[in-house]
Amino acid sequence: MDNRRIVYALLASVAVFYLYIFIMGKVMPPPPAATQPASQPTGTRPAEAPPAAGSRPSTEPVEAEMTARPGTEAADQGRLKIEGGPDRPGVLLGDATEGNPFPMQLEILPKGATVTHAVIRDHYLTIERKKPYAVFSPVELPDQTGASRTFCSFATPRIRFENLGAEVDLDRVIWSLAESTTDKVTFAVTILQADGSPIARVFKTYLLKPQPAKPRSKERTYDLELTLAVENLTTGDLDAILTQAGPVGFRKEDPRAEDRRVVIARWSKDGFESKGDFRAEILKNPGKIVARDDEVEQQRVAWAAESNRFFACIMAPAGRFNADVPPQFAVVEPVVLDPAVSDHAEDLTFRFITRPLVIPAGQSRQVGFECYIGPKSKFSFEVVPAYRDRNYYEVIREGFYFCAPDALVGLMMWLLDQFHRIPPGNYGVAIIILVLVVRALLHPLTKKSQVNMMKMQQQQAGLKPKIDAIRAKYANDRVKMNQATMELYREEGINPAGTMLSCLPMLLQMPIWIALWTALASTVEMRHAPFDGWWIRDLASQDAVYVFAQPFHIPLISYLMGGPVESINLLPILLCFSQMLQTKFMPKSTTPQPEGAPDQRKMMMFMSVLFVFILWNAPSGLNLYIMSSNFFGIAEQSRIRKHIKELEARKDEEDAKRRAKTGKRKESWLFRKWQELAREAEEAKKVKSSRDKKH
């Protein structure tokens, strides 16, 4: 194969790769430009929020627009009023410092009774562990006038009185603080008629459940109860419809692709099912990606969640663990706060809309949510009964790659956890142990393939003169040359396809690599988990030995790398070196086409360099696995070569003994008699020949 064919093969490989990238771009849309949330927490105690613009520092009723349906009597009722409370700084709920009984700390603003930050315990923003991790933060978006508006989490956008044909917004109102303790906060607003007569009072309560301070416990809980209660202050029945939103302001965790999505899960007659959608998909199908409680279809909403690579906020209807509950929600759907703005991926959220709540006079009805705000921990989701019963693990599974089998990814997670328990309790050591286990399991197959390949090469080397004769005979007819070559292989009992067996161990490892990549991208325990503490400090991220002040893009190469060049990473370079060494120690082919072997080596060298760019931004744990597997493979290959030499030496020794034994064996009587007769015949022939000469 000449160099031109090598270039064509390389160009074809690149074309196939970019075709794969194009298809993946359709399946998994590229991420929008990242933006920063409105504010970030600076410690375990978030800063107090400034007074909201346009709020009133008094208890005077605030007028709110009433939207009436055409043809109803409510159209003539003018404006409704909302009586809230004075503006004040945010209220802190819980504590995120180590050793306290709470899993997180929330800052709740009176405006809309919304949550600005949710700072969780035992997780940090960076590897330096200076700032605690905020699962979500406020988002600033421009309004129609050009001014910015701040959106916070768990807003209650509106309440609609169906029998009155009117609705009022509750997310811009200053709620009054009714109760505040370390673990519980209650806000309230009163809705009035235009003449000041009360219609209803709405209570919004946040209750933070404590968590035992066990740093390595798998039974960690990150639970927050959110309750909305509506009290009827009229003399007749009220039909109230509440709209409750989820979190906003999730930060992007994956540097290579968009990892923020909304997942909605439901129970149905066909079983449990979930579906995750990115922002681009939600914008493409507005109002179509919905779930609802359907009595006819026997469908119930299980929960809705927003998540990134490692963290999630899951809102589940309180007390709902199966489909055997009365219908409660008309619609649950993902939404984008400002579809016109394309560079604010943090404005993704979801909302619950209830069915009409019939509230008799003087009574109240409530809607509750059990919220999980914390890491996407496979072990917690499988151990804690409430999480297990609601199948919270589906939030993690939604992030799996389509080519990674769920069972294999789960096995990788389980094995890494088991090996992590071995002293010194290091996930990097666990990855190396996993390499040894996989290599040990594949060793019989690898050994057999190497031995068969060497035997086949020896057989093909013996056929080289015949192959050369066939080439000379059919030099101008490649079809007949191939047919004659295959016919010769059949006559000699050689199967050329058997050489593919040597690639089988590597092919079997490819699903393991993909599953491990997925496990590293989905296991929060890997986040900020070091190998040595000074070089590989985060197995779920790159091993950045030097970070550039500003990331930069390389045309085409950055697309291949899945993102810009942010740092100098040593592991991909060492991985390339290990692959080149493994290529160098590959058994040299003695096939009838010896010129093909150097071309194959060139291709392997090229792929080794290509792997540097493909895995440049990959998790260091994956690079550590492949690099360790390459080095162990070199050692294994050396041992197999020694074994093959021992087999050849043993065979030569046995052949020599057999030949020696054959040469020393005792001649039989029949053999001796035959030799005597042959001598007598030869002598008689000589005597006759001499007599004939005399006469």
PDB file of C-alpha atoms in Angstrom, residues 572 575-576 579-580 583 603-613:
ATOM      1  CA  PRO A 572      -3.366  12.430  27.169  1.00  0.00           C
ATOM      2  CA  LEU A 575      -1.537   7.910  26.910  1.00  0.00           C
ATOM      3  CA  CYS A 576      -0.292   8.609  23.376  1.00  0.00           C
ATOM      4  CA  GLN A 579      -0.136   3.510  22.722  1.00  0.00           C
ATOM      5  CA  MET A 580       2.938   4.092  20.554  1.00  0.00           C
ATOM      6  CA  THR A 583       2.211  -0.430  18.687  1.00  0.00           C
ATOM      7  CA  MET A 603      -2.229   3.982  10.918  1.00  0.00           C
ATOM      8  CA  MET A 604      -1.855   2.944  14.557  1.00  0.00           C
ATOM      9  CA  MET A 605       0.640   5.747  15.137  1.00  0.00           C
ATOM     10  CA  PHE A 606      -1.746   8.227  13.573  1.00  0.00           C
ATOM     11  CA  MET A 607      -4.596   6.980  15.764  1.00  0.00           C
ATOM     12  CA  SER A 608      -2.387   7.379  18.830  1.00  0.00           C
ATOM     13  CA  VAL A 609      -1.856  11.051  17.983  1.00  0.00           C
ATOM     14  CA  LEU A 610      -5.546  11.472  17.192  1.00  0.00           C
ATOM     15  CA  PHE A 611      -6.424  10.079  20.627  1.00  0.00           C
ATOM     16  CA  VAL A 612      -4.516  12.956  22.211  1.00  0.00           C
ATOM     17  CA  PHE A 613      -7.026  15.438  20.794  1.00  0.00           C
TER      18      PHE A 613
END
